[in-house]
Amino acid sequence: MRVLMTSARSYDRASFASQLGERQSSPHTFTYSSARLEASTAGIVAGHEAVCAFVNDDLSALTLERIAAQGVRFLALRCAGSNQVDIEAASRWGVSVARVPAYGADSVAEFTLALLFGLARRVHRSHSRIRENNFDLSGLVGIQLRGRSVGVVGTGLIGAATARLLLGLGMKVLASDPVGQVPDLVAAGVTYLELPELLQQSEVVSLHCPLLPSTHHLINEESLALMKAGALLINSSRGGLIDTPAVIRALRSRHLGGLAIDVYEGEKALFFADHSEDIIGDDLFHQLKSFPNVLITGHQAFLTHEALAAIAATTLDNLDAMEAGLACPNLVLPRP
Ligand code: NAI
């Protein structure tokens, strides 16, 4: 099958080339395009039966209609989230969609801790100071994490892996998940609470839920008001979980003690590309960057050699199964 990889970067090519090389023979030939797939760029799929898309490709109804009209029958997402795809429209246009539900929970969990450590100990600030030969420590007083309370919102694969690491740090781990409790987390000492109680009791809140209509702006004016004064907020999940203007107000009033994010609601226009020569018109992003107690990374929590290899392997398996008409366990189906 001819597969077009959109939003492709050097590390994607390397991991897919390596996985294809490991298989004796693969029925798939890949073309790599750095262009982001959206309705206006849909013409790039011409001549391909499958598209391998990423988190910020825009698979809205119009894009799906246009790619289906050019013969695309399969959409293999090389990521876990599928919030960028209009699944009903995909089904309408006869495009099967698969994702990679589990490829590196530990990679994302470890990066979440990197964000937490960085924010708690002001690592981002000392790094930039030292590049300017400024070795003054004023303003860099941090907090010790052992013994502090942390609320893990969502204990699926990544939230559970994060909770285990946080327990290892000696933190008091609270959790919230509408689907229920993970027994081995409870056995290890995690306390499940309803979200409002978790927010009220946590000195650190870490988000690990998918972006759904029910979780859009989960962190908003009201939920921020419930949080402890000075609490830290970490988001390595999806930018849309956070109402950014509300968070900026909470940072300004100093109610929120710090923010570390790997994802941002407006990231589509920014992330995964070099904009160092551009004038960035996103004022919310400029405001976020201006705070000393805000640490931002560009959606890189997944980016380890291990996770990239797993993503490539599962994506190829998904393509094999979809093309052969076999049951693909990773299909994303319209809601019943
Ligand atoms: P998962 O599906 O295994 O777990 C998500 C959990 O969130 C589920 O247990 C679900 O019941 C829970 N949940 C749903 N609504 C909730 C709510 N209102 N409050 C609390 N919990 C709620 O998903 P996984 O793989 O653990 O991914 C978590 C997040 O990480 C997703 O948003 C995913 O898109 C994101 N992600 C980010 C990456 C990055 O590079 N920054 C890489 C991979 C995933």
mmCIF file of C-alpha atoms and ligand atoms in Angstrom:
data_model
loop_
_atom_site.group_PDB
_atom_site.id
_atom_site.type_symbol
_atom_site.label_atom_id
_atom_site.label_comp_id
_atom_site.label_asym_id
_atom_site.label_seq_id
_atom_site.Cartn_x
_atom_site.Cartn_y
_atom_site.Cartn_z
ATOM 1 C CA MET A 1 0.000 0.000 0.000
ATOM 2 C CA ARG A 2 1.221 3.492 -0.766
ATOM 3 C CA VAL A 3 1.273 5.504 2.438
ATOM 4 C CA LEU A 4 1.772 9.248 2.725
ATOM 5 C CA MET A 5 3.211 10.349 6.046
ATOM 6 C CA THR A 6 2.165 13.934 6.753
ATOM 7 C CA SER A 7 3.848 16.352 9.196
ATOM 8 C CA ALA A 8 6.886 14.067 8.859
ATOM 9 C CA ARG A 9 10.101 14.995 10.634
ATOM 10 C CA SER A 10 13.590 13.481 10.501
ATOM 11 C CA TYR A 11 12.945 11.317 13.579
ATOM 12 C CA ASP A 12 9.757 9.900 12.007
ATOM 13 C CA ARG A 13 11.609 8.902 8.847
ATOM 14 C CA ALA A 14 14.383 7.312 10.901
ATOM 15 C CA SER A 15 12.073 5.270 13.135
ATOM 16 C CA PHE A 16 9.859 4.082 10.263
ATOM 17 C CA ALA A 17 12.859 3.273 8.047
ATOM 18 C CA SER A 18 14.334 1.242 10.888
ATOM 19 C CA GLN A 19 11.073 -0.693 11.506
ATOM 20 C CA LEU A 20 10.555 -1.298 7.780
ATOM 21 C CA GLY A 21 14.162 -2.516 7.608
ATOM 22 C CA GLU A 22 13.568 -4.982 10.451
ATOM 23 C CA ARG A 23 10.642 -6.610 8.640
ATOM 24 C CA GLN A 24 11.665 -9.107 6.001
ATOM 25 C CA SER A 25 9.207 -7.555 3.583
ATOM 26 C CA SER A 26 6.524 -4.967 4.048
ATOM 27 C CA PRO A 27 3.718 -4.366 1.564
ATOM 28 C CA HIS A 28 3.864 -0.641 2.328
ATOM 29 C CA THR A 29 5.884 2.069 0.637
ATOM 30 C CA PHE A 30 6.114 5.375 2.429
ATOM 31 C CA THR A 31 6.320 8.885 1.020
ATOM 32 C CA TYR A 32 7.247 11.519 3.571
ATOM 33 C CA SER A 33 5.868 15.058 3.513
ATOM 34 C CA SER A 34 6.680 17.706 6.090
ATOM 35 C CA ALA A 35 3.425 19.501 5.208
ATOM 36 C CA ARG A 36 0.616 19.546 7.729
ATOM 37 C CA LEU A 37 -2.522 17.885 6.402
ATOM 38 C CA GLU A 38 -5.593 20.090 6.440
ATOM 39 C CA ALA A 39 -8.408 20.823 3.983
ATOM 40 C CA SER A 40 -6.283 23.312 2.013
ATOM 41 C CA THR A 41 -3.357 20.872 1.634
ATOM 42 C CA ALA A 42 -5.450 17.757 0.966
ATOM 43 C CA GLY A 43 -4.077 17.570 -2.590
ATOM 44 C CA ILE A 44 -0.789 16.165 -1.233
ATOM 45 C CA VAL A 45 -2.407 12.751 -0.704
ATOM 46 C CA ALA A 46 -2.866 12.126 -4.461
ATOM 47 C CA GLY A 47 -1.669 8.647 -5.424
ATOM 48 C CA HIS A 48 -1.823 7.192 -1.891
ATOM 49 C CA GLU A 49 -4.301 4.761 -0.347
ATOM 50 C CA ALA A 50 -3.297 5.523 3.203
ATOM 51 C CA VAL A 51 -2.273 8.545 5.241
ATOM 52 C CA CYS A 52 -0.117 8.359 8.349
ATOM 53 C CA ALA A 53 -0.996 11.507 10.301
ATOM 54 C CA PHE A 54 0.093 13.111 13.555
ATOM 55 C CA VAL A 55 -1.436 15.149 16.376
ATOM 56 C CA ASN A 56 -1.673 18.533 14.675
ATOM 57 C CA ASP A 57 -2.834 17.361 11.267
ATOM 58 C CA ASP A 58 -6.400 18.572 10.833
ATOM 59 C CA LEU A 59 -8.667 15.665 9.963
ATOM 60 C CA SER A 60 -11.906 17.605 9.980
ATOM 61 C CA ALA A 61 -14.913 16.553 7.857
ATOM 62 C CA LEU A 62 -13.798 18.644 4.864
ATOM 63 C CA THR A 63 -10.252 17.235 4.879
ATOM 64 C CA LEU A 64 -11.621 13.700 5.136
ATOM 65 C CA GLU A 65 -14.047 14.296 2.272
ATOM 66 C CA ARG A 66 -11.182 15.591 0.105
ATOM 67 C CA ILE A 67 -8.732 12.808 0.885
ATOM 68 C CA ALA A 68 -11.411 10.125 0.461
ATOM 69 C CA ALA A 69 -12.266 11.593 -2.947
ATOM 70 C CA GLN A 70 -8.626 10.980 -3.936
ATOM 71 C CA GLY A 71 -8.763 7.317 -2.964
ATOM 72 C CA VAL A 72 -7.515 7.348 0.624
ATOM 73 C CA ARG A 73 -9.142 4.471 2.507
ATOM 74 C CA PHE A 74 -6.986 4.215 5.601
ATOM 75 C CA LEU A 75 -5.847 6.733 8.182
ATOM 76 C CA ALA A 76 -3.111 5.435 10.467
ATOM 77 C CA LEU A 77 -2.566 7.910 13.291
ATOM 78 C CA ARG A 78 0.940 7.666 14.693
ATOM 79 C CA CYS A 79 -0.213 8.925 18.084
ATOM 80 C CA ALA A 80 -2.535 7.916 20.909
ATOM 81 C CA GLY A 81 -5.055 10.779 20.820
ATOM 82 C CA SER A 82 -7.661 10.942 18.048
ATOM 83 C CA ASN A 83 -9.275 14.262 18.964
ATOM 84 C CA GLN A 84 -7.974 15.767 15.690
ATOM 85 C CA VAL A 85 -10.164 13.395 13.624
ATOM 86 C CA ASP A 86 -13.875 13.755 12.883
ATOM 87 C CA ILE A 87 -14.561 10.043 13.316
ATOM 88 C CA GLU A 88 -18.195 10.248 12.151
ATOM 89 C CA ALA A 89 -17.057 11.944 8.929
ATOM 90 C CA ALA A 90 -14.311 9.343 8.429
ATOM 91 C CA SER A 91 -16.883 6.586 8.709
ATOM 92 C CA ARG A 92 -19.198 8.460 6.315
ATOM 93 C CA TRP A 93 -16.432 8.725 3.714
ATOM 94 C CA GLY A 94 -15.308 5.116 4.136
ATOM 95 C CA VAL A 95 -11.946 5.903 5.744
ATOM 96 C CA SER A 96 -10.864 3.419 8.424
ATOM 97 C CA VAL A 97 -8.983 5.072 11.284
ATOM 98 C CA ALA A 98 -6.496 3.413 13.629
ATOM 99 C CA ARG A 99 -4.301 4.874 16.361
ATOM 100 C CA VAL A 100 -1.449 3.765 18.594
ATOM 101 C CA PRO A 101 -3.099 3.540 22.003
ATOM 102 C CA ALA A 102 -0.054 2.423 23.968
ATOM 103 C CA TYR A 103 3.494 3.090 22.924
ATOM 104 C CA GLY A 104 5.324 4.750 25.699
ATOM 105 C CA ALA A 105 3.417 5.522 28.841
ATOM 106 C CA ASP A 106 6.716 5.497 30.724
ATOM 107 C CA SER A 107 8.271 7.947 28.269
ATOM 108 C CA VAL A 108 5.430 10.434 28.748
ATOM 109 C CA ALA A 109 5.307 9.837 32.504
ATOM 110 C CA GLU A 110 9.064 10.437 32.839
ATOM 111 C CA PHE A 111 8.770 13.661 30.848
ATOM 112 C CA THR A 112 5.911 14.757 33.107
ATOM 113 C CA LEU A 113 8.292 14.380 36.023
ATOM 114 C CA ALA A 114 10.903 16.362 34.102
ATOM 115 C CA LEU A 115 8.354 19.191 33.831
ATOM 116 C CA LEU A 116 7.543 18.909 37.520
ATOM 117 C CA PHE A 117 11.179 18.858 38.634
ATOM 118 C CA GLY A 118 12.040 21.689 36.270
ATOM 119 C CA LEU A 119 9.229 23.889 37.543
ATOM 120 C CA ALA A 120 9.642 22.998 41.223
ATOM 121 C CA ARG A 121 13.381 23.737 41.166
ATOM 122 C CA ARG A 122 13.408 26.581 38.570
ATOM 123 C CA VAL A 123 15.705 24.619 36.249
ATOM 124 C CA HIS A 124 14.492 26.545 33.176
ATOM 125 C CA ARG A 125 15.488 29.824 34.812
ATOM 126 C CA SER A 126 18.928 28.708 35.961
ATOM 127 C CA HIS A 127 19.644 27.257 32.529
ATOM 128 C CA SER A 128 18.984 30.600 30.844
ATOM 129 C CA ARG A 129 20.883 32.537 33.518
ATOM 130 C CA ILE A 130 24.005 30.437 33.128
ATOM 131 C CA ARG A 131 23.991 30.941 29.371
ATOM 132 C CA GLU A 132 24.337 34.662 30.240
ATOM 133 C CA ASN A 133 27.079 33.960 32.816
ATOM 134 C CA ASN A 134 24.676 34.967 35.590
ATOM 135 C CA PHE A 135 25.298 32.689 38.572
ATOM 136 C CA ASP A 136 23.095 34.592 41.016
ATOM 137 C CA LEU A 137 20.683 32.258 42.827
ATOM 138 C CA SER A 138 18.126 34.918 43.831
ATOM 139 C CA GLY A 139 14.613 33.936 42.787
ATOM 140 C CA LEU A 140 15.542 30.290 42.340
ATOM 141 C CA VAL A 141 14.326 28.982 45.699
ATOM 142 C CA GLY A 142 12.314 25.866 44.962
ATOM 143 C CA ILE A 143 10.182 23.355 46.803
ATOM 144 C CA GLN A 144 11.038 19.822 47.902
ATOM 145 C CA LEU A 145 8.528 17.307 46.555
ATOM 146 C CA ARG A 146 8.815 14.469 49.094
ATOM 147 C CA GLY A 147 5.801 14.548 51.412
ATOM 148 C CA ARG A 148 3.815 16.978 49.276
ATOM 149 C CA SER A 149 0.412 16.127 47.782
ATOM 150 C CA VAL A 150 -0.003 15.628 44.053
ATOM 151 C CA GLY A 151 -3.285 15.087 42.227
ATOM 152 C CA VAL A 152 -3.218 12.891 39.137
ATOM 153 C CA VAL A 153 -6.245 13.641 36.945
ATOM 154 C CA GLY A 154 -6.885 10.535 34.845
ATOM 155 C CA THR A 155 -5.287 7.205 35.707
ATOM 156 C CA GLY A 156 -5.201 5.509 32.327
ATOM 157 C CA LEU A 157 -1.882 4.293 30.956
ATOM 158 C CA ILE A 158 0.109 7.505 31.383
ATOM 159 C CA GLY A 159 -1.571 8.774 34.534
ATOM 160 C CA ALA A 160 -1.007 5.411 36.236
ATOM 161 C CA ALA A 161 2.660 5.328 35.178
ATOM 162 C CA THR A 162 3.073 8.900 36.446
ATOM 163 C CA ALA A 163 1.380 8.056 39.744
ATOM 164 C CA ARG A 164 3.828 5.168 40.274
ATOM 165 C CA LEU A 165 6.817 7.473 39.726
ATOM 166 C CA LEU A 166 5.339 10.087 42.073
ATOM 167 C CA LEU A 167 4.826 7.441 44.777
ATOM 168 C CA GLY A 168 8.493 6.585 44.330
ATOM 169 C CA LEU A 169 9.365 10.186 45.150
ATOM 170 C CA GLY A 170 7.558 9.866 48.464
ATOM 171 C CA MET A 171 4.709 12.165 47.438
ATOM 172 C CA LYS A 172 1.161 11.761 48.730
ATOM 173 C CA VAL A 173 -0.609 10.753 45.533
ATOM 174 C CA LEU A 174 -4.294 11.574 45.012
ATOM 175 C CA ALA A 175 -6.155 10.579 41.867
ATOM 176 C CA SER A 176 -9.418 11.126 40.058
ATOM 177 C CA ASP A 177 -10.914 9.164 37.178
ATOM 178 C CA PRO A 178 -14.603 8.819 36.295
ATOM 179 C CA VAL A 179 -14.066 5.299 34.956
ATOM 180 C CA GLY A 180 -12.922 3.998 38.317
ATOM 181 C CA GLN A 181 -9.924 3.119 40.415
ATOM 182 C CA VAL A 182 -6.838 1.172 39.365
ATOM 183 C CA PRO A 183 -6.554 -1.526 42.061
ATOM 184 C CA ASP A 184 -2.764 -1.751 42.084
ATOM 185 C CA LEU A 185 -2.477 2.021 42.485
ATOM 186 C CA VAL A 186 -4.839 1.890 45.453
ATOM 187 C CA ALA A 187 -2.808 -0.983 46.898
ATOM 188 C CA ALA A 188 0.356 1.080 46.442
ATOM 189 C CA GLY A 189 -1.113 3.977 48.412
ATOM 190 C CA VAL A 190 -2.956 6.201 45.910
ATOM 191 C CA THR A 191 -6.139 7.797 47.263
ATOM 192 C CA TYR A 192 -8.979 8.346 44.792
ATOM 193 C CA LEU A 193 -11.156 11.430 45.210
ATOM 194 C CA GLU A 194 -13.736 13.324 43.188
ATOM 195 C CA LEU A 195 -12.081 16.026 41.091
ATOM 196 C CA PRO A 196 -13.148 19.017 43.265
ATOM 197 C CA GLU A 197 -11.669 17.384 46.385
ATOM 198 C CA LEU A 198 -8.506 16.455 44.503
ATOM 199 C CA LEU A 199 -8.084 20.070 43.370
ATOM 200 C CA GLN A 200 -8.659 21.367 46.893
ATOM 201 C CA GLN A 201 -6.094 19.035 48.457
ATOM 202 C CA SER A 202 -3.255 18.960 45.904
ATOM 203 C CA GLU A 203 -0.113 21.071 45.934
ATOM 204 C CA VAL A 204 0.630 19.820 42.429
ATOM 205 C CA VAL A 205 -2.022 18.898 39.838
ATOM 206 C CA SER A 206 -1.001 16.820 36.825
ATOM 207 C CA LEU A 207 -3.428 16.269 33.926
ATOM 208 C CA HIS A 208 -3.557 12.870 32.177
ATOM 209 C CA CYS A 209 -6.976 12.662 30.557
ATOM 210 C CA PRO A 210 -7.908 12.713 26.893
ATOM 211 C CA LEU A 211 -9.362 15.795 25.238
ATOM 212 C CA LEU A 212 -13.090 15.120 24.929
ATOM 213 C CA PRO A 213 -16.124 17.410 24.962
ATOM 214 C CA SER A 214 -16.424 16.478 28.668
ATOM 215 C CA THR A 215 -12.810 17.423 29.466
ATOM 216 C CA HIS A 216 -12.500 20.546 27.288
ATOM 217 C CA HIS A 217 -11.346 23.374 29.612
ATOM 218 C CA LEU A 218 -11.473 21.055 32.612
ATOM 219 C CA ILE A 219 -9.146 23.597 34.186
ATOM 220 C CA ASN A 220 -11.105 26.831 34.098
ATOM 221 C CA GLU A 221 -11.973 29.789 36.334
ATOM 222 C CA GLU A 222 -14.027 27.603 38.711
ATOM 223 C CA SER A 223 -11.632 24.680 38.970
ATOM 224 C CA LEU A 224 -8.660 27.030 39.395
ATOM 225 C CA ALA A 225 -10.505 28.731 42.267
ATOM 226 C CA LEU A 226 -10.732 25.346 44.011
ATOM 227 C CA MET A 227 -6.972 24.782 43.795
ATOM 228 C CA LYS A 228 -4.689 25.535 46.728
ATOM 229 C CA ALA A 229 -3.017 28.926 46.629
ATOM 230 C CA GLY A 230 0.456 28.479 45.168
ATOM 231 C CA ALA A 231 -0.262 25.064 43.630
ATOM 232 C CA LEU A 232 1.630 23.957 40.527
ATOM 233 C CA LEU A 233 -0.215 22.797 37.401
ATOM 234 C CA ILE A 234 1.351 20.329 34.940
ATOM 235 C CA ASN A 235 -0.156 19.410 31.573
ATOM 236 C CA SER A 236 1.477 16.843 29.299
ATOM 237 C CA SER A 237 -1.856 15.684 27.833
ATOM 238 C CA ARG A 238 -3.717 18.034 25.500
ATOM 239 C CA GLY A 239 -3.752 21.838 25.432
ATOM 240 C CA GLY A 240 -7.544 22.035 25.250
ATOM 241 C CA LEU A 241 -7.844 20.676 28.794
ATOM 242 C CA ILE A 242 -6.846 24.143 29.989
ATOM 243 C CA ASP A 243 -8.673 27.459 29.543
ATOM 244 C CA THR A 244 -5.501 29.465 28.890
ATOM 245 C CA PRO A 245 -6.879 32.977 29.618
ATOM 246 C CA ALA A 246 -8.204 31.706 32.975
ATOM 247 C CA VAL A 247 -4.798 30.224 33.801
ATOM 248 C CA ILE A 248 -3.069 33.482 32.849
ATOM 249 C CA ARG A 249 -5.376 35.367 35.241
ATOM 250 C CA ALA A 250 -4.601 32.841 37.995
ATOM 251 C CA LEU A 251 -0.850 33.262 37.386
ATOM 252 C CA ARG A 252 -1.169 37.057 37.410
ATOM 253 C CA SER A 253 -3.017 37.018 40.738
ATOM 254 C CA ARG A 254 -0.351 34.571 42.020
ATOM 255 C CA HIS A 255 -3.106 32.126 43.038
ATOM 256 C CA LEU A 256 -1.486 29.597 40.700
ATOM 257 C CA GLY A 257 2.100 29.066 41.788
ATOM 258 C CA GLY A 258 3.453 27.807 38.475
ATOM 259 C CA LEU A 259 2.598 26.109 35.219
ATOM 260 C CA ALA A 260 4.520 23.534 33.190
ATOM 261 C CA ILE A 261 3.018 22.508 29.862
ATOM 262 C CA ASP A 262 4.106 20.311 26.996
ATOM 263 C CA VAL A 263 0.878 21.045 25.133
ATOM 264 C CA TYR A 264 -0.960 24.261 24.368
ATOM 265 C CA GLU A 265 -4.410 24.890 22.945
ATOM 266 C CA GLY A 266 -3.032 27.051 20.122
ATOM 267 C CA GLU A 267 -0.079 24.728 19.418
ATOM 268 C CA LYS A 268 -1.264 23.807 15.924
ATOM 269 C CA ALA A 269 0.038 27.110 14.561
ATOM 270 C CA LEU A 270 3.354 26.881 16.424
ATOM 271 C CA PHE A 271 4.639 23.502 17.490
ATOM 272 C CA PHE A 272 6.796 21.074 15.501
ATOM 273 C CA ALA A 273 8.234 23.853 13.329
ATOM 274 C CA ASP A 274 10.985 26.484 13.497
ATOM 275 C CA HIS A 275 9.350 29.909 13.839
ATOM 276 C CA SER A 276 12.505 31.725 14.941
ATOM 277 C CA GLU A 277 12.346 34.047 11.910
ATOM 278 C CA ASP A 278 8.583 34.675 12.218
ATOM 279 C CA ILE A 279 6.569 37.271 14.081
ATOM 280 C CA ILE A 280 4.313 35.202 16.296
ATOM 281 C CA GLY A 281 0.840 36.723 16.558
ATOM 282 C CA ASP A 282 -0.444 34.575 19.414
ATOM 283 C CA ASP A 283 -0.662 37.003 22.330
ATOM 284 C CA LEU A 284 -1.747 34.356 24.828
ATOM 285 C CA PHE A 285 1.417 32.423 24.074
ATOM 286 C CA HIS A 286 3.529 35.585 24.509
ATOM 287 C CA GLN A 287 1.877 36.204 27.867
ATOM 288 C CA LEU A 288 2.514 32.650 29.025
ATOM 289 C CA LYS A 289 6.170 32.866 28.006
ATOM 290 C CA SER A 290 6.578 36.107 29.936
ATOM 291 C CA PHE A 291 5.980 34.504 33.352
ATOM 292 C CA PRO A 292 9.085 33.376 35.241
ATOM 293 C CA ASN A 293 7.104 30.507 36.764
ATOM 294 C CA VAL A 294 5.945 29.036 33.443
ATOM 295 C CA LEU A 295 7.867 26.265 31.705
ATOM 296 C CA ILE A 296 6.834 25.347 28.169
ATOM 297 C CA THR A 297 8.021 22.536 25.939
ATOM 298 C CA GLY A 298 6.786 21.855 22.420
ATOM 299 C CA HIS A 299 4.855 18.565 22.681
ATOM 300 C CA GLN A 300 7.885 16.364 23.115
ATOM 301 C CA ALA A 301 6.829 14.069 25.963
ATOM 302 C CA PHE A 302 6.486 11.166 23.505
ATOM 303 C CA LEU A 303 9.874 11.776 21.915
ATOM 304 C CA THR A 304 12.145 8.924 22.980
ATOM 305 C CA HIS A 305 13.860 6.309 20.824
ATOM 306 C CA GLU A 306 11.808 3.639 22.585
ATOM 307 C CA ALA A 307 8.446 5.321 22.001
ATOM 308 C CA LEU A 308 9.219 6.196 18.370
ATOM 309 C CA ALA A 309 10.128 2.561 17.647
ATOM 310 C CA ALA A 310 6.901 1.360 19.276
ATOM 311 C CA ILE A 311 4.831 3.926 17.361
ATOM 312 C CA ALA A 312 6.341 2.816 14.046
ATOM 313 C CA ALA A 313 5.844 -0.893 14.819
ATOM 314 C CA THR A 314 2.194 -0.513 15.851
ATOM 315 C CA THR A 315 1.424 1.814 12.934
ATOM 316 C CA LEU A 316 2.778 -0.757 10.470
ATOM 317 C CA ASP A 317 0.764 -3.502 12.192
ATOM 318 C CA ASN A 318 -2.347 -1.305 11.990
ATOM 319 C CA LEU A 319 -1.795 -0.736 8.263
ATOM 320 C CA ASP A 320 -1.255 -4.486 7.705
ATOM 321 C CA ALA A 321 -4.475 -5.362 9.517
ATOM 322 C CA MET A 322 -6.599 -2.635 7.922
ATOM 323 C CA GLU A 323 -5.402 -3.468 4.412
ATOM 324 C CA ALA A 324 -5.983 -7.197 4.907
ATOM 325 C CA GLY A 325 -9.443 -6.519 6.345
ATOM 326 C CA LEU A 326 -8.410 -8.282 9.557
ATOM 327 C CA ALA A 327 -9.698 -7.248 12.947
ATOM 328 C CA CYS A 328 -7.522 -4.311 13.958
ATOM 329 C CA PRO A 329 -7.630 -3.829 17.730
ATOM 330 C CA ASN A 330 -6.634 -0.192 17.407
ATOM 331 C CA LEU A 331 -9.483 1.036 15.194
ATOM 332 C CA VAL A 332 -11.108 4.281 16.292
ATOM 333 C CA LEU A 333 -14.860 3.880 15.840
ATOM 334 C CA PRO A 334 -17.692 6.414 15.885
ATOM 335 C CA ARG A 335 -19.437 6.693 19.209
ATOM 336 C CA PRO A 336 -22.544 4.469 19.331
HETATM 337 P P1 NAI B 1 -5.818 6.621 28.497
HETATM 338 O O1 NAI B 1 -7.023 6.549 27.616
HETATM 339 O O2 NAI B 1 -5.050 5.378 28.787
HETATM 340 O O3 NAI B 1 -6.258 7.252 29.904
HETATM 341 C C1 NAI B 1 -7.013 8.414 30.024
HETATM 342 C C2 NAI B 1 -7.771 8.337 31.357
HETATM 343 O O4 NAI B 1 -8.409 9.596 31.579
HETATM 344 C C3 NAI B 1 -8.871 7.261 31.353
HETATM 345 O O5 NAI B 1 -8.694 6.391 32.453
HETATM 346 C C4 NAI B 1 -10.157 8.067 31.476
HETATM 347 O O6 NAI B 1 -11.158 7.401 32.203
HETATM 348 C C5 NAI B 1 -9.646 9.313 32.201
HETATM 349 N N1 NAI B 1 -10.567 10.448 32.146
HETATM 350 C C6 NAI B 1 -11.465 10.754 31.175
HETATM 351 N N2 NAI B 1 -12.137 11.861 31.546
HETATM 352 C C7 NAI B 1 -11.663 12.257 32.753
HETATM 353 C C8 NAI B 1 -11.980 13.313 33.645
HETATM 354 N N3 NAI B 1 -12.936 14.194 33.372
HETATM 355 N N4 NAI B 1 -11.294 13.391 34.811
HETATM 356 C C9 NAI B 1 -10.322 12.487 35.102
HETATM 357 N N5 NAI B 1 -9.989 11.458 34.291
HETATM 358 C C10 NAI B 1 -10.648 11.350 33.130
HETATM 359 O O7 NAI B 1 -4.904 7.753 27.871
HETATM 360 P P2 NAI B 1 -3.310 7.900 28.023
HETATM 361 O O8 NAI B 1 -2.643 7.098 26.969
HETATM 362 O O9 NAI B 1 -2.938 7.696 29.425
HETATM 363 O O10 NAI B 1 -3.121 9.437 27.595
HETATM 364 C C11 NAI B 1 -3.373 10.484 28.510
HETATM 365 C C12 NAI B 1 -3.223 11.808 27.800
HETATM 366 O O11 NAI B 1 -1.860 11.984 27.347
HETATM 367 C C13 NAI B 1 -4.091 11.961 26.527
HETATM 368 O O12 NAI B 1 -4.619 13.281 26.509
HETATM 369 C C14 NAI B 1 -3.112 11.813 25.398
HETATM 370 O O13 NAI B 1 -3.572 12.458 24.233
HETATM 371 C C15 NAI B 1 -1.885 12.486 26.006
HETATM 372 N N6 NAI B 1 -0.597 12.151 25.391
HETATM 373 C C16 NAI B 1 0.344 13.143 25.297
HETATM 374 C C17 NAI B 1 1.585 12.881 24.739
HETATM 375 C C18 NAI B 1 2.639 13.943 24.621
HETATM 376 O O14 NAI B 1 3.625 13.744 23.880
HETATM 377 N N7 NAI B 1 2.534 15.073 25.302
HETATM 378 C C19 NAI B 1 1.909 11.544 24.238
HETATM 379 C C20 NAI B 1 0.876 10.557 24.427
HETATM 380 C C21 NAI B 1 -0.350 10.862 24.995
#
